[in-house]
Amino acid sequence: MGQLSFLQFLRNQLKSFPPPTKCDLSGKTVLVVGANVGIGLEAAKHFARMQPGKLIVTARDAAKGQVTVSTIQAQTGFGNVHSRVLELSSFASVAAFADAFEKEEERLDIYVYNAGISTRQYAVTEDGWESTLQINDLSCALLSMLLLPRMLESAKTSISRPRMVIVASEVHFWATVNDEERASPRILDKANNKEYCEASAMGRRYFFSKMLDVMVVRELAARLPSDSPLIVDCVNPGFCSSELGRNSSLIFRAVSYLLQFGITRTPEQGSRQLVWAALGRSEKEDELRGAYVSDHDVEEPSDFLLSEQGAKDQKRIFDEIIETLSEVSTKFKAVVDKYLAE
Ligand SMILES: NC(=O)c1ccc[n+]([C@@H]2O[C@H](COP(=O)([O-])OP(=O)(O)OC[C@H]3O[C@@H](n4cnc5c(N)ncnc54)[C@H](OP(=O)(O)O)[C@@H]3O)[C@@H](O)[C@H]2O)c1
């Protein structure tokens, strides 16, 4: 499926999937980024029920993290849950988190980057980026690359392969890179430009950011050596009733509210997709390399991403992300140079 009509979207919403099958996660460390509410919290609970060696969740502050830990412990009976503070609108926070993780955590086997925002309001972070671009994409790429060496290290002492799961969305089917962005010296700078963001760009920004997530996963998987043990995929949880729309327009929230009565999935139902992307298809894991996962299966991403132009834009955007983040973190640059092909 390289396209997604509204009718198909509705049909997808009506599909149902069983709760995750329990896997043996003993000795494994699982990290869920953005786990204090919504789909991330529910995914973390599913992992907790499988009793991993250790479960780490992130929240923006220590108090939210503590509540998350207590909730997971109370609802699953699993004790070895720990929270770490991570603010994704700050590259300094991401770098500090990754440094602390490297020093204090022995391994990382399953990593789920779930955090994200959806907003039409232009806001700029302390690093000068439009907040959606930074939280959904740039911090995702930064954190994922900084944690990648620990995941590869963990693969050496595990019979199963590490998985890196980025939470994307089917709305990427409704996004593209437009001519104006493409004509700019850097697509990312155009997308980040304040005047540009005042126009219709913010209306489609969330879709664009989720397309970038799919691009990053596809390009990262393509640039890792073909014999790398690391599986990188992205996943669509489906349209779920969560707090994601808290900053959306009144109309969007009204439509979402009405849709809730018919077709939205609960965050728990959405989280089943994340768990599948992290643990499913274990008998043919290579099929998940760079895959777009939806409805418990590997699906084709959008026609645009599969097109020649989409492939060029994807490579260009990935290079721009590398260029941007190399200026933010020398460690990021070192990881890229060591582990990724050009
Ligand atoms: N809900 C849907 O219909 C749907 C559909 C497709 C894809 N998705 C994707 O699924 C993921 C989870 O969404 P959700 O629906 O569960 O949304 P949610 O309830 O709003 O949860 C989002 C999570 O991201 C965290 N987060 C947001 N900004 C952050 C920041 N600056 N630093 C650190 N953490 C931050 C939130 O923490 P706070 O609570 O502190 O803000 C929260 O833990 C997102 O990537 C979203 O794009 C959702």
Short mmCIF file of C-alpha atoms and ligand atoms in Angstrom, two decimals:
data_model
loop_
_atom_site.label_atom_id
_atom_site.label_comp_id
_atom_site.label_asym_id
_atom_site.label_seq_id
_atom_site.Cartn_x
_atom_site.Cartn_y
_atom_site.Cartn_z
CA MET A 1 0.00 0.00 0.00
CA GLY A 2 1.82 3.12 -1.15
CA GLN A 3 -1.20 5.39 -0.64
CA LEU A 4 -3.72 5.90 2.10
CA SER A 5 -7.21 7.10 1.31
CA PHE A 6 -9.45 8.32 4.11
CA LEU A 7 -11.62 5.24 3.57
CA GLN A 8 -8.62 2.95 3.96
CA PHE A 9 -7.64 4.85 7.09
CA LEU A 10 -11.11 4.21 8.52
CA ARG A 11 -10.93 0.53 7.57
CA ASN A 12 -7.53 0.21 9.26
CA GLN A 13 -8.92 1.73 12.41
CA LEU A 14 -11.55 -0.98 12.65
CA LYS A 15 -9.01 -3.82 12.57
CA SER A 16 -8.36 -5.37 15.94
CA PHE A 17 -5.27 -7.06 17.27
CA PRO A 18 -4.70 -9.34 20.24
CA PRO A 19 -2.72 -8.22 23.28
CA PRO A 20 1.01 -8.88 22.87
CA THR A 21 2.28 -12.41 23.22
CA LYS A 22 4.66 -12.56 26.15
CA CYS A 23 8.30 -12.92 25.18
CA ASP A 24 11.24 -13.87 27.33
CA LEU A 25 12.95 -10.56 28.12
CA SER A 26 15.00 -11.82 31.04
CA GLY A 27 18.35 -10.09 31.21
CA LYS A 28 17.29 -7.47 28.66
CA THR A 29 17.08 -3.74 29.19
CA VAL A 30 14.11 -1.97 27.61
CA LEU A 31 13.94 1.82 27.24
CA VAL A 32 10.69 3.63 26.40
CA VAL A 33 11.15 7.33 25.63
CA GLY A 34 8.08 9.41 26.52
CA ALA A 35 6.34 6.90 28.76
CA ASN A 36 4.42 8.98 31.32
CA VAL A 37 1.12 9.03 29.42
CA GLY A 38 -0.61 7.68 26.33
CA ILE A 39 0.73 5.01 24.03
CA GLY A 40 4.20 5.05 25.60
CA LEU A 41 2.89 4.33 29.09
CA GLU A 42 0.81 1.42 27.79
CA ALA A 43 3.75 0.01 25.83
CA ALA A 44 5.93 0.27 28.95
CA LYS A 45 3.31 -1.68 30.92
CA HIS A 46 3.30 -4.44 28.31
CA PHE A 47 7.08 -4.71 28.51
CA ALA A 48 6.87 -4.71 32.32
CA ARG A 49 4.47 -7.67 32.26
CA MET A 50 7.16 -9.60 30.35
CA GLN A 51 9.55 -9.04 33.28
CA PRO A 52 12.61 -7.72 31.46
CA GLY A 53 15.98 -7.52 33.22
CA LYS A 54 15.31 -3.79 33.57
CA LEU A 55 12.74 -1.31 32.30
CA ILE A 56 13.70 2.35 31.93
CA VAL A 57 11.14 5.02 31.16
CA THR A 58 11.66 8.69 30.49
CA ALA A 59 9.64 11.72 31.51
CA ARG A 60 10.29 15.43 31.34
CA ASP A 61 10.73 15.82 35.07
CA ALA A 62 11.49 13.62 38.06
CA ALA A 63 8.01 13.93 39.57
CA LYS A 64 6.28 12.70 36.39
CA GLY A 65 8.87 9.94 36.16
CA GLN A 66 8.19 8.79 39.72
CA VAL A 67 4.43 8.68 39.13
CA THR A 68 5.06 6.66 35.97
CA VAL A 69 7.23 4.16 37.83
CA SER A 70 4.64 3.80 40.62
CA THR A 71 1.82 3.34 38.09
CA ILE A 72 3.68 0.66 36.17
CA GLN A 73 4.69 -1.15 39.36
CA ALA A 74 1.17 -1.03 40.77
CA GLN A 75 -0.53 -2.15 37.56
CA THR A 76 1.90 -4.86 36.49
CA GLY A 77 3.54 -6.07 39.69
CA PHE A 78 6.95 -5.62 38.08
CA GLY A 79 9.45 -3.89 40.34
CA ASN A 80 12.57 -3.22 38.30
CA VAL A 81 11.32 -0.03 36.63
CA HIS A 82 13.38 3.16 36.71
CA SER A 83 12.79 6.61 35.36
CA ARG A 84 15.21 9.07 33.84
CA VAL A 85 14.59 12.71 33.06
CA LEU A 86 14.71 13.70 29.40
CA GLU A 87 13.56 16.95 27.79
CA LEU A 88 13.60 16.50 24.04
CA SER A 89 13.29 20.17 23.20
CA SER A 90 16.86 20.59 24.47
CA PHE A 91 19.87 19.00 22.76
CA ALA A 92 21.80 19.52 26.02
CA SER A 93 19.24 17.37 27.85
CA VAL A 94 19.46 14.65 25.19
CA ALA A 95 23.27 14.67 25.33
CA ALA A 96 23.26 14.59 29.16
CA PHE A 97 20.77 11.72 29.14
CA ALA A 98 22.89 9.74 26.67
CA ASP A 99 26.08 10.39 28.67
CA ALA A 100 24.44 9.25 31.90
CA PHE A 101 22.96 6.22 30.17
CA GLU A 102 26.36 5.24 28.80
CA LYS A 103 27.99 5.55 32.24
CA GLU A 104 25.26 4.00 34.35
CA GLU A 105 23.44 1.42 32.22
CA GLU A 106 25.15 -1.78 31.21
CA ARG A 107 23.02 -2.60 28.21
CA LEU A 108 20.22 -1.61 25.90
CA ASP A 109 18.34 -4.27 23.99
CA ILE A 110 15.02 -2.65 23.09
CA TYR A 111 14.69 1.06 22.51
CA VAL A 112 11.37 2.69 21.66
CA TYR A 113 11.37 6.39 20.74
CA ASN A 114 7.71 7.13 21.35
CA ALA A 115 7.70 10.78 22.45
CA GLY A 116 6.22 13.30 20.09
CA ILE A 117 4.07 16.40 19.77
CA SER A 118 1.48 17.62 17.32
CA THR A 119 0.89 21.33 17.14
CA ARG A 120 0.07 24.02 14.60
CA GLN A 121 1.56 26.71 16.81
CA TYR A 122 5.02 27.88 15.91
CA ALA A 123 7.32 27.72 18.93
CA VAL A 124 11.08 27.79 18.92
CA THR A 125 13.26 25.72 21.23
CA GLU A 126 16.34 26.90 23.13
CA ASP A 127 18.36 25.45 20.24
CA GLY A 128 16.59 27.56 17.64
CA TRP A 129 14.43 24.85 16.08
CA GLU A 130 10.70 24.76 15.51
CA SER A 131 9.61 22.51 18.38
CA THR A 132 7.98 19.72 16.32
CA LEU A 133 11.10 19.34 14.18
CA GLN A 134 13.32 19.14 17.23
CA ILE A 135 11.19 16.89 19.44
CA ASN A 136 9.86 14.53 16.78
CA ASP A 137 12.90 14.38 14.52
CA LEU A 138 16.21 15.97 15.46
CA SER A 139 16.27 14.82 19.08
CA CYS A 140 15.09 11.43 17.90
CA ALA A 141 18.05 11.14 15.51
CA LEU A 142 20.47 12.50 18.11
CA LEU A 143 19.39 10.18 20.90
CA SER A 144 19.11 7.15 18.65
CA MET A 145 22.63 7.58 17.32
CA LEU A 146 24.12 8.28 20.77
CA LEU A 147 22.56 5.08 22.12
CA LEU A 148 23.42 2.96 19.09
CA PRO A 149 26.90 1.86 20.31
CA ARG A 150 25.42 0.54 23.56
CA MET A 151 22.84 -1.44 21.58
CA LEU A 152 25.51 -2.96 19.37
CA GLU A 153 27.60 -3.78 22.43
CA SER A 154 24.59 -5.49 24.02
CA ALA A 155 24.12 -7.63 20.91
CA LYS A 156 27.43 -9.35 21.67
CA THR A 157 26.04 -10.93 24.81
CA SER A 158 22.54 -11.77 23.65
CA ILE A 159 21.13 -14.48 21.45
CA SER A 160 18.46 -12.12 20.15
CA ARG A 161 19.11 -8.94 18.21
CA PRO A 162 18.64 -5.42 19.55
CA ARG A 163 15.70 -3.45 18.18
CA MET A 164 15.38 0.29 17.71
CA VAL A 165 11.77 1.34 17.18
CA ILE A 166 10.79 4.86 16.17
CA VAL A 167 7.11 5.72 16.52
CA ALA A 168 5.97 7.23 13.22
CA SER A 169 2.44 7.40 11.84
CA GLU A 170 0.28 6.62 8.84
CA VAL A 171 -0.13 10.39 8.39
CA HIS A 172 3.26 10.23 6.66
CA PHE A 173 1.22 9.06 3.63
CA TRP A 174 -0.20 12.59 3.45
CA ALA A 175 3.18 14.35 3.51
CA THR A 176 5.80 15.18 0.92
CA VAL A 177 8.72 17.54 0.37
CA ASN A 178 7.44 20.41 -1.74
CA ASP A 179 9.25 22.31 -4.50
CA GLU A 180 9.78 25.38 -2.34
CA GLU A 181 11.50 23.31 0.35
CA ARG A 182 13.50 21.40 -2.24
CA ALA A 183 14.68 24.62 -3.92
CA SER A 184 16.12 25.87 -0.65
CA PRO A 185 19.84 25.25 0.08
CA ARG A 186 18.76 23.11 3.05
CA ILE A 187 15.30 21.56 3.32
CA LEU A 188 15.50 21.55 7.11
CA ASP A 189 16.36 25.26 7.28
CA LYS A 190 13.43 26.09 5.03
CA ALA A 191 11.10 23.99 7.18
CA ASN A 192 12.49 25.75 10.25
CA ASN A 193 12.24 29.28 8.85
CA LYS A 194 9.94 31.41 11.00
CA GLU A 195 8.23 33.22 8.10
CA TYR A 196 7.74 29.92 6.29
CA CYS A 197 6.24 28.40 9.44
CA GLU A 198 3.69 31.18 9.65
CA ALA A 199 2.12 29.99 6.39
CA SER A 200 0.39 26.66 5.78
CA ALA A 201 3.56 24.76 6.73
CA MET A 202 2.51 24.44 10.38
CA GLY A 203 -0.80 22.95 9.27
CA ARG A 204 1.04 20.02 7.75
CA ARG A 205 4.04 20.06 10.12
CA TYR A 206 3.04 17.00 12.14
CA PHE A 207 2.60 14.94 8.95
CA PHE A 208 5.95 16.22 7.69
CA SER A 209 7.67 15.33 10.97
CA LYS A 210 6.32 11.79 10.85
CA MET A 211 7.49 11.45 7.23
CA LEU A 212 10.95 12.49 8.44
CA ASP A 213 10.79 9.71 11.06
CA VAL A 214 10.14 7.15 8.33
CA MET A 215 12.94 8.64 6.22
CA VAL A 216 15.41 8.51 9.11
CA VAL A 217 14.62 4.86 9.81
CA ARG A 218 14.93 3.86 6.15
CA GLU A 219 18.17 5.76 5.66
CA LEU A 220 19.71 4.64 8.94
CA ALA A 221 18.95 1.02 8.14
CA ALA A 222 20.40 1.47 4.65
CA ARG A 223 23.63 2.98 6.00
CA LEU A 224 24.24 0.36 8.68
CA PRO A 225 26.37 -2.57 7.50
CA SER A 226 24.21 -5.34 6.03
CA ASP A 227 25.46 -7.74 8.73
CA SER A 228 24.71 -5.35 11.60
CA PRO A 229 22.76 -7.13 14.35
CA LEU A 230 20.70 -3.98 15.00
CA ILE A 231 17.16 -3.95 13.63
CA VAL A 232 15.77 -0.44 13.10
CA ASP A 233 12.11 -0.02 12.22
CA CYS A 234 9.31 2.50 12.58
CA VAL A 235 5.72 1.89 13.57
CA ASN A 236 2.26 3.32 13.16
CA PRO A 237 0.12 2.85 16.30
CA GLY A 238 -3.04 3.93 14.49
CA PHE A 239 -5.23 6.84 15.48
CA CYS A 240 -5.59 6.68 19.27
CA SER A 241 -7.37 8.76 21.87
CA SER A 242 -4.48 10.28 23.78
CA GLU A 243 -3.15 13.64 24.86
CA LEU A 244 -1.37 14.18 21.56
CA GLY A 245 -3.91 16.71 20.34
CA ARG A 246 -3.64 18.89 23.47
CA ASN A 247 -2.04 21.72 21.46
CA SER A 248 -4.09 21.24 18.31
CA SER A 249 -6.69 23.62 16.95
CA LEU A 250 -10.21 23.58 18.36
CA ILE A 251 -11.53 22.10 15.09
CA PHE A 252 -9.00 19.26 15.16
CA ARG A 253 -9.86 18.51 18.78
CA ALA A 254 -13.59 18.61 18.02
CA VAL A 255 -13.18 16.17 15.09
CA SER A 256 -10.97 13.90 17.20
CA TYR A 257 -13.55 13.99 19.98
CA LEU A 258 -16.32 12.91 17.61
CA LEU A 259 -14.16 10.23 16.00
CA GLN A 260 -13.49 8.76 19.43
CA PHE A 261 -16.96 7.33 19.55
CA GLY A 262 -16.50 5.27 16.44
CA ILE A 263 -13.02 4.59 15.39
CA THR A 264 -10.20 5.64 17.66
CA ARG A 265 -8.07 3.02 19.30
CA THR A 266 -7.30 3.26 22.98
CA PRO A 267 -3.65 4.03 23.81
CA GLU A 268 -3.39 0.43 25.01
CA GLN A 269 -4.58 -0.84 21.61
CA GLY A 270 -2.12 1.48 19.89
CA SER A 271 0.69 0.28 22.13
CA ARG A 272 0.23 -3.28 20.85
CA GLN A 273 1.69 -2.08 17.55
CA LEU A 274 4.79 -0.71 19.29
CA VAL A 275 5.34 -3.97 21.12
CA TRP A 276 4.96 -5.89 17.85
CA ALA A 277 7.53 -3.63 16.18
CA ALA A 278 9.89 -4.30 19.10
CA LEU A 279 9.37 -8.06 19.44
CA GLY A 280 7.34 -9.39 16.51
CA ARG A 281 8.42 -11.25 13.37
CA SER A 282 11.29 -12.80 15.37
CA GLU A 283 11.58 -15.70 12.92
CA LYS A 284 12.28 -13.38 9.96
CA GLU A 285 13.78 -10.33 11.61
CA ASP A 286 15.61 -9.11 8.54
CA GLU A 287 12.26 -8.18 7.03
CA LEU A 288 12.03 -5.50 9.70
CA ARG A 289 15.25 -3.70 8.72
CA GLY A 290 14.22 -0.16 7.86
CA ALA A 291 10.60 -1.30 7.74
CA TYR A 292 7.42 0.67 8.20
CA VAL A 293 5.31 -1.44 10.55
CA SER A 294 1.56 -1.07 10.71
CA ASP A 295 -1.21 -3.39 11.86
CA HIS A 296 1.21 -6.11 13.01
CA ASP A 297 2.89 -6.36 9.64
CA VAL A 298 5.50 -4.79 7.42
CA GLU A 299 3.83 -2.41 4.98
CA GLU A 300 5.02 -0.29 2.12
CA PRO A 301 5.50 3.33 3.11
CA SER A 302 4.08 6.12 0.95
CA ASP A 303 4.49 6.21 -2.82
CA PHE A 304 6.40 9.44 -2.36
CA LEU A 305 9.02 7.74 -0.17
CA LEU A 306 9.29 4.88 -2.66
CA SER A 307 9.73 7.25 -5.62
CA GLU A 308 13.07 8.30 -7.08
CA GLN A 309 12.47 11.86 -5.90
CA GLY A 310 11.52 10.64 -2.42
CA ALA A 311 14.73 8.61 -2.21
CA LYS A 312 16.79 11.67 -3.19
CA ASP A 313 15.00 13.87 -0.65
CA GLN A 314 15.42 11.21 2.01
CA LYS A 315 19.19 11.00 1.46
CA ARG A 316 19.47 14.78 1.39
CA ILE A 317 17.45 15.27 4.58
CA PHE A 318 19.42 12.56 6.37
CA ASP A 319 22.68 14.27 5.35
CA GLU A 320 21.29 17.58 6.60
CA ILE A 321 20.37 15.97 9.92
CA ILE A 322 23.89 14.58 10.21
CA GLU A 323 25.34 17.99 9.39
CA THR A 324 23.11 19.73 11.93
CA LEU A 325 23.67 17.29 14.77
CA SER A 326 27.42 16.99 14.14
CA GLU A 327 27.62 20.63 15.17
CA VAL A 328 25.58 19.88 18.28
CA SER A 329 27.54 16.84 19.48
CA THR A 330 31.04 15.61 18.64
CA LYS A 331 29.99 12.19 19.97
CA PHE A 332 27.16 12.07 17.43
CA LYS A 333 29.65 12.76 14.64
CA ALA A 334 31.99 10.08 15.97
CA VAL A 335 29.17 7.49 16.02
CA VAL A 336 28.13 8.37 12.47
CA ASP A 337 31.73 8.14 11.23
CA LYS A 338 32.33 4.84 12.97
CA TYR A 339 29.11 2.98 12.27
CA LEU A 340 27.41 4.35 9.16
CA ALA A 341 28.35 4.15 5.51
CA GLU A 342 28.14 7.34 3.38
N1 LIG B 1 -2.36 9.29 19.23
C1 LIG B 1 -2.37 9.00 17.93
O1 LIG B 1 -3.43 8.95 17.29
C2 LIG B 1 -1.09 8.70 17.22
C3 LIG B 1 -1.15 8.21 15.91
C4 LIG B 1 0.03 7.93 15.24
C5 LIG B 1 1.25 8.15 15.87
N2 LIG B 1 1.28 8.64 17.14
C6 LIG B 1 2.58 8.84 17.76
O2 LIG B 1 2.63 8.09 18.96
C7 LIG B 1 3.55 8.70 19.87
C8 LIG B 1 2.89 8.83 21.24
O3 LIG B 1 1.78 9.68 21.10
P1 LIG B 1 0.55 9.71 22.10
O4 LIG B 1 -0.65 9.72 21.27
O5 LIG B 1 0.70 8.70 23.17
O6 LIG B 1 0.73 11.19 22.68
P2 LIG B 1 0.79 11.76 24.16
O7 LIG B 1 -0.25 11.12 25.00
O8 LIG B 1 0.75 13.23 23.97
O9 LIG B 1 2.24 11.31 24.66
C9 LIG B 1 3.39 11.91 24.12
C10 LIG B 1 4.60 11.61 24.98
O10 LIG B 1 5.71 12.37 24.47
C11 LIG B 1 6.25 13.13 25.55
N3 LIG B 1 6.84 14.38 25.11
C12 LIG B 1 6.26 15.35 24.39
N4 LIG B 1 7.10 16.40 24.27
C13 LIG B 1 8.23 16.06 24.94
C14 LIG B 1 9.46 16.73 25.18
N5 LIG B 1 9.68 17.96 24.74
N6 LIG B 1 10.41 16.08 25.89
C15 LIG B 1 10.18 14.84 26.36
N7 LIG B 1 9.03 14.16 26.17
C16 LIG B 1 8.07 14.78 25.47
C17 LIG B 1 5.06 13.41 26.44
O11 LIG B 1 5.46 13.88 27.71
P3 LIG B 1 4.55 15.00 28.46
O12 LIG B 1 3.32 14.30 28.94
O13 LIG B 1 5.44 15.50 29.55
O14 LIG B 1 4.26 16.06 27.44
C18 LIG B 1 4.40 12.06 26.43
O15 LIG B 1 5.09 11.18 27.29
C19 LIG B 1 3.93 10.05 19.23
O16 LIG B 1 5.18 9.91 18.61
C20 LIG B 1 2.85 10.27 18.20
O17 LIG B 1 3.30 11.07 17.13
C21 LIG B 1 0.14 8.91 17.83
#
